[in-house]
Short mmCIF file of C-alpha atoms in Angstrom, two decimals:
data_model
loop_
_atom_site.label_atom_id
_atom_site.label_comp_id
_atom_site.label_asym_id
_atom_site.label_seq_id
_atom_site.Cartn_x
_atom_site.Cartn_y
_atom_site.Cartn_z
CA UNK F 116 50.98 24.26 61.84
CA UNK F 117 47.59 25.52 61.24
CA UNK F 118 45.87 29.04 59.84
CA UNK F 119 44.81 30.41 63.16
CA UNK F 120 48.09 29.78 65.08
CA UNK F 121 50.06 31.02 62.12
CA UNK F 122 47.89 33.72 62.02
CA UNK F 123 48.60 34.76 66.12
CA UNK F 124 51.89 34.17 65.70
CA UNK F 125 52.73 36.36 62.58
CA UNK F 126 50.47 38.98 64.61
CA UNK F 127 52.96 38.42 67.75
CA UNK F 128 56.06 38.79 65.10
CA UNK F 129 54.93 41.93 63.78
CA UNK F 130 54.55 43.21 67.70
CA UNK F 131 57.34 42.07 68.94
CA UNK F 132 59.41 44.13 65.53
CA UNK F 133 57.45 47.33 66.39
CA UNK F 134 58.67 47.58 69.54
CA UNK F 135 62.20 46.30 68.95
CA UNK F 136 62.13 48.85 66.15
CA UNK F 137 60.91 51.95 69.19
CA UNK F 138 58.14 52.15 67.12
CA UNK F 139 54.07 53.23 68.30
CA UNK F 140 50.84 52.43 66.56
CA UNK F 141 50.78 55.83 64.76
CA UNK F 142 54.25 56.36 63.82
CA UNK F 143 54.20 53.17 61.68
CA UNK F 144 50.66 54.21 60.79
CA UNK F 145 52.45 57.62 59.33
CA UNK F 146 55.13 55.98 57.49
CA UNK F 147 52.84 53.75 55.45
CA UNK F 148 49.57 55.81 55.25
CA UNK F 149 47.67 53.61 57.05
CA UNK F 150 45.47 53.98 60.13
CA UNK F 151 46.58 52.99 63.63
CA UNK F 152 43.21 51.14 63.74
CA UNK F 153 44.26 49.14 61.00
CA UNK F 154 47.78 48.28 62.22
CA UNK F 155 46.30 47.29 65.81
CA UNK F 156 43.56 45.04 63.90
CA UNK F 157 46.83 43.49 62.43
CA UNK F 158 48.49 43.12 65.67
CA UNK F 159 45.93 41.89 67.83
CA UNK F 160 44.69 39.72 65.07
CA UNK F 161 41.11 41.04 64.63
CA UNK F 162 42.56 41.51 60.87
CA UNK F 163 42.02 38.10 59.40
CA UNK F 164 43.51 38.03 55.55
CA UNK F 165 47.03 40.15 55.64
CA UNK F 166 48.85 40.22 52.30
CA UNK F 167 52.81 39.43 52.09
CA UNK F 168 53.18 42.73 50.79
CA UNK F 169 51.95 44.26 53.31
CA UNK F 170 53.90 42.64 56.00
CA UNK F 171 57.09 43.35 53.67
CA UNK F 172 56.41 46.70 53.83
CA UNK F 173 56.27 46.55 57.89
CA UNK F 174 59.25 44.64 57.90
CA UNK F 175 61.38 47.25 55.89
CA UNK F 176 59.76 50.27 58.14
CA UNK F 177 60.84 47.92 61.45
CA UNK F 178 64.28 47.22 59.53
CA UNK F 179 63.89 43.62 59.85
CA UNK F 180 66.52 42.38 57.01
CA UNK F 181 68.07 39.22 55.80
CA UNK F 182 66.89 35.25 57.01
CA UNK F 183 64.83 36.93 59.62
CA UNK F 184 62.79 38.83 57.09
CA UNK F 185 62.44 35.72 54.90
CA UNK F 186 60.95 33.80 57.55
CA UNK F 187 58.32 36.16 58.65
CA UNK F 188 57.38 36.75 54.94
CA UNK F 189 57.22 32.85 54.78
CA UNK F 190 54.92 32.79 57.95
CA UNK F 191 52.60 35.56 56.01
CA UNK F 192 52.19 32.96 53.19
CA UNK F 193 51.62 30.00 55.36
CA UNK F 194 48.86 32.21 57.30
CA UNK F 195 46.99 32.42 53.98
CA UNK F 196 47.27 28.49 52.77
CA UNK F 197 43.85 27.03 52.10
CA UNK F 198 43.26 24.46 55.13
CA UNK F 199 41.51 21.17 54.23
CA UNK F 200 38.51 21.71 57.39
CA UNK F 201 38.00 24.83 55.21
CA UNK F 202 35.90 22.62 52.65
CA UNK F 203 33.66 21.24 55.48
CA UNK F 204 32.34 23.84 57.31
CA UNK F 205 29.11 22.35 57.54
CA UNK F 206 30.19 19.88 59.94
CA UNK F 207 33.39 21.50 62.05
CA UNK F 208 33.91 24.53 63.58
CA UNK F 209 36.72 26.14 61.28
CA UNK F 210 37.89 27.98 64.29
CA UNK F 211 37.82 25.55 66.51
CA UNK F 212 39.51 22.65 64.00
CA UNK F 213 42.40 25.29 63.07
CA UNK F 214 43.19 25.21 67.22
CA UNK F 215 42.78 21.91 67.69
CA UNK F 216 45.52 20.83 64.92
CA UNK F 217 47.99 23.35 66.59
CA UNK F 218 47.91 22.46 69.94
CA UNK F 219 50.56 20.79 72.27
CA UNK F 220 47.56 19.58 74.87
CA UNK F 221 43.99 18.77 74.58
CA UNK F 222 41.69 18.46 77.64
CA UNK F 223 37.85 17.41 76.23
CA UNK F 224 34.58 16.99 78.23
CA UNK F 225 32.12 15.68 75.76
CA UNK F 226 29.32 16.04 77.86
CA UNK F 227 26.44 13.40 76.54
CA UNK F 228 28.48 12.66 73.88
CA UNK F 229 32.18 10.73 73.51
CA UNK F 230 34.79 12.95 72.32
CA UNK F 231 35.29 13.67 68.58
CA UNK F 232 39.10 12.36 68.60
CA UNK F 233 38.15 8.73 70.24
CA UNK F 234 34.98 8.30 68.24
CA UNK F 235 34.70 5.50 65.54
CA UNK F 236 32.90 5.76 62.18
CA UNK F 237 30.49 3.71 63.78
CA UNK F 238 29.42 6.14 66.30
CA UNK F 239 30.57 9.19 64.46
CA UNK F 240 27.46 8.35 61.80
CA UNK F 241 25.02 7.67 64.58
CA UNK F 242 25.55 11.06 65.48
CA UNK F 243 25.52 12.32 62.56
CA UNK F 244 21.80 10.94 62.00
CA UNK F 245 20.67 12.29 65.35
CA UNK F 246 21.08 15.39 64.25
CA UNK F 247 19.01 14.88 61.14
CA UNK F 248 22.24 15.22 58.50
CA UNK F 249 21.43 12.66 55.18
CA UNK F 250 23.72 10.42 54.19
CA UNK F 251 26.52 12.62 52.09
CA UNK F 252 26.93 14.64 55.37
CA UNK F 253 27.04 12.20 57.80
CA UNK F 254 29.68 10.54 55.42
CA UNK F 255 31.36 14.21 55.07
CA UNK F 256 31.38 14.29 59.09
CA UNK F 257 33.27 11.21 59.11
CA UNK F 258 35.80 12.23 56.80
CA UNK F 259 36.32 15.37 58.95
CA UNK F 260 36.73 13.49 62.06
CA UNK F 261 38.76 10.92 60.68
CA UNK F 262 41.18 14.03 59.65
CA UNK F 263 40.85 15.56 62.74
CA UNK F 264 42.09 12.17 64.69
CA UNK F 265 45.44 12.18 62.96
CA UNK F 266 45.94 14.81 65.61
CA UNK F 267 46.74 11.80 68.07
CA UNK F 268 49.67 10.71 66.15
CA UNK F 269 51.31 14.23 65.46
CA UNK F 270 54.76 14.59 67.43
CA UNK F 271 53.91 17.95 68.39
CA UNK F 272 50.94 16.91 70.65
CA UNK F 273 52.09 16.27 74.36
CA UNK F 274 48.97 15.26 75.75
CA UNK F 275 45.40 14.79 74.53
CA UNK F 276 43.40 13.68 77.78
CA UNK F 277 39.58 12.93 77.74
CA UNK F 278 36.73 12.88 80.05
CA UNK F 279 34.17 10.52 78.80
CA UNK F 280 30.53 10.26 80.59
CA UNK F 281 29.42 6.48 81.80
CA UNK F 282 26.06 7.83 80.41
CA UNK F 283 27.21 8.44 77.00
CA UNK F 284 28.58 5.25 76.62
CA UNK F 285 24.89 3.48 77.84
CA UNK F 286 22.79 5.88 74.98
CA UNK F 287 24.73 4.32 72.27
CA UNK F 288 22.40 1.34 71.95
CA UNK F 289 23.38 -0.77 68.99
CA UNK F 290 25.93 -3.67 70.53
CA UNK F 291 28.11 -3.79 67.19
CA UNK F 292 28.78 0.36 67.71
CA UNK F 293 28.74 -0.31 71.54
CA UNK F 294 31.18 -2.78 71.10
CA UNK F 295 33.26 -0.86 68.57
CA UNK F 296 33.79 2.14 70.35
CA UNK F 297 34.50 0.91 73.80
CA UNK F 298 37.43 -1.34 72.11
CA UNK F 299 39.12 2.05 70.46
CA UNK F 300 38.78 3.27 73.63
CA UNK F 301 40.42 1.00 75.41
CA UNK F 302 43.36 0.87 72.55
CA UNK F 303 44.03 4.19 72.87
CA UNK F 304 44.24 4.23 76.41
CA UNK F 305 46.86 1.45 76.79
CA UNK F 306 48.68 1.93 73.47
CA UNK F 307 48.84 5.30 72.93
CA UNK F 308 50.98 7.10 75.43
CA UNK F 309 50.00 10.61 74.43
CA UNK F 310 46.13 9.46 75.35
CA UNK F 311 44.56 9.74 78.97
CA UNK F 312 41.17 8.21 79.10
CA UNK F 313 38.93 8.88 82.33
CA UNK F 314 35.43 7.69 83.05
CA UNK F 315 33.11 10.03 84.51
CA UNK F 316 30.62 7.45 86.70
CA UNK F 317 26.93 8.08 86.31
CA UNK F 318 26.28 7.60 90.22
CA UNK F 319 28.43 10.53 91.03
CA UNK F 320 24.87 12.74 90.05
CA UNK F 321 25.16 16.12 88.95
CA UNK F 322 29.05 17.41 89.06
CA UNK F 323 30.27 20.85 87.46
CA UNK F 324 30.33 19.63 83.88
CA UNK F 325 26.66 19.85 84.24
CA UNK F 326 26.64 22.98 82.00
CA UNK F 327 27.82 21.46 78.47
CA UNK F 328 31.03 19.59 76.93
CA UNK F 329 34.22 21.69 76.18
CA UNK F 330 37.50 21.27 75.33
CA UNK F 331 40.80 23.00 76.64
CA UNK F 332 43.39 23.70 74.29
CA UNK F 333 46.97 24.53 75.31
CA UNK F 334 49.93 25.97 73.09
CA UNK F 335 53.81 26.15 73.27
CA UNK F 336 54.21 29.92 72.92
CA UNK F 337 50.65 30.88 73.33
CA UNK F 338 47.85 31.64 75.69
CA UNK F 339 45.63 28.59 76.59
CA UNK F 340 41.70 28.67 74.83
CA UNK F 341 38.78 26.93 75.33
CA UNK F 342 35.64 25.98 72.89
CA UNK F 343 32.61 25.96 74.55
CA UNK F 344 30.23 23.39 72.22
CA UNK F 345 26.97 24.26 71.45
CA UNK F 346 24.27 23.83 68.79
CA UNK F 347 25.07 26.83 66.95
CA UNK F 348 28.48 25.48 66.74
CA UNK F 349 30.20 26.30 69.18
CA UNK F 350 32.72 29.54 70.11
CA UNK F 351 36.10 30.36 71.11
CA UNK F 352 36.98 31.55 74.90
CA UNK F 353 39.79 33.65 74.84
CA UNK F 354 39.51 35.83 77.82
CA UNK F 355 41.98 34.87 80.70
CA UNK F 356 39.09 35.00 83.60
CA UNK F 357 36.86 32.87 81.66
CA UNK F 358 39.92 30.50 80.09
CA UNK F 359 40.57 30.33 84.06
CA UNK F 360 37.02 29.38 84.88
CA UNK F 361 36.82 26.74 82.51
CA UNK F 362 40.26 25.10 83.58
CA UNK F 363 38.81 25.26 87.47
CA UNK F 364 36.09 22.98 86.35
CA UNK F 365 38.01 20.43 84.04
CA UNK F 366 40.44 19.99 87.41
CA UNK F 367 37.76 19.24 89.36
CA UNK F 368 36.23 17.15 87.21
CA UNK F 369 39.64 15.00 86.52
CA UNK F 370 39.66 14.79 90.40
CA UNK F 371 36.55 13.18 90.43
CA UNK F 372 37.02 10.86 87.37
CA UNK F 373 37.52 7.37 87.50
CA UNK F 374 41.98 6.84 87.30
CA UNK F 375 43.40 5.97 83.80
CA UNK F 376 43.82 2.17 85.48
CA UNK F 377 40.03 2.00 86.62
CA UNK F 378 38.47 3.36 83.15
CA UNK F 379 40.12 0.67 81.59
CA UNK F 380 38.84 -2.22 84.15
CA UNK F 381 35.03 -0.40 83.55
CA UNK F 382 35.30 -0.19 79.93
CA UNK F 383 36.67 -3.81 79.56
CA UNK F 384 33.67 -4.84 81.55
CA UNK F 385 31.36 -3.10 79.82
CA UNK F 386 32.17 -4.50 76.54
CA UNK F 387 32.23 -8.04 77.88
CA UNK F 388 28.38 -7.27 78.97
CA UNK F 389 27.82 -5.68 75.22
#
């Protein structure tokens, strides 16, 4: 469990009390001199850092009592643990790392680039220099990813699937990385049954990726996002039009993907022509 799906779901908690409790905004706003503004900022979120006293003092106004109240309070103090991505903001996305490690399904489009969870050291580090980091970051980046690709072996992922550009594959160059990264590749695909693999073929020209790499992320009690990568770092799609959008174009471009059996036979052949 991560900050930012603690965070929603202590939000959710508090919600779901108010309204058991026949509560609105401002008559919880009255009892604790507070502003609604700040007690929606709470609910929806917006309001980041929330102190365990202050959600003991909604529980006790919603009448929330006994192992119930204990575990919300104990939800509060996991929302404000220090996560580890926290110390390498430089180069993740907080935001986007916090969502990543809570979700039950992962759907990434790298674009010109192979996804961050299938990427080896190797590669990670020649991305790393493309991008101008020195050496101490581009080991830092490593480390991160590394981190990040424990994700694949966590029980409560379902499904991480990734679309992965022929192209991307041909820029890397240097036949040892070449080499390397097509054979974790091709592991994960046939020994990791929580890892779908598809090859997006160069001939098929122009498809409806075309606009950047982005990744889908899906939850067990929560509303699907999407991260939209980008220099800047990237940001967080959380509006259900767009989140809609986005999951229009990653089915199309699955349909038009190579199947998990083909990738396999294409990367196996590229590697024997590394």
């Amino acid at each position: 469990m991560t900050s930012p799906i603690v965070r929603r779901r202590l939000s959710a908690e508090l919600r779901r009390w108010r309204v058991r409790a026949g509560m609105t905004l401002s008559d919880v706003a009255g009892e604790l001199d507070w502003s609604p503004a700040k007690l929606g900022h709470i609910e929806t979120g917006i309001r980041k850092q929330l102190s365990v006293a202050e959600v003991a003092a909604l529980l006790r106004v919603y009448g929330v009592t006994g192992e119930q109240r204990e575990a919300i309070l104990a939800l509060a103090r996991q929302a404000r643990a220090r996560a580890w991505w926290t110390d390498y903001e430089d180069v993740v996305s907080p935001a986007y790392v916090g969502n990543e490690a809570g979700a039950v399904a992962i759907g990434a489009y790298g674009g010109m680039v192979v996804p961050d969870l299938l990427q080896t050291p190797e590669y990670t580090v020649l991305l790393a220099r493309g991008r101008g980091y020195d050496g101490r970051t581009a080991e830092r980046m490593v480390t991160a990813y590394l981190n990040r690709q424990e994700n694949l072996d966590r029980d409560s992922l379902v499904r991480y699937h990734a679309l992965v550009e022929e192209e991307a594959l041909q820029r890397i160059t240097d036949p040892r990385t070449r080499h390397a990264q097509l054979r974790r590749m091709i592991e994960l695909a046939e020994g990791n049954p929580r890892v779908t693999v598809q090859l997006l073929s160069t001939s098929l020209g122009p498809h409806p990726g075309a606009a950047g790499p982005f990744t889908v992320l899906e939850f067990e009690d929560e509303e699907s996002l999407v991260f939209v990568d980008a220099p800047h770092g990237g940001s967080i799609v959380e509006a259900e039009a767009e989140v809609a959008r986005c999951q229009r174009v990653w089915h199309r471009l699955t349909g038009m993907a190579g199947s998990r059996r083909d990738t396999v036979t294409v990367l196996r052949r590229m590697d024997l022509l590394t």
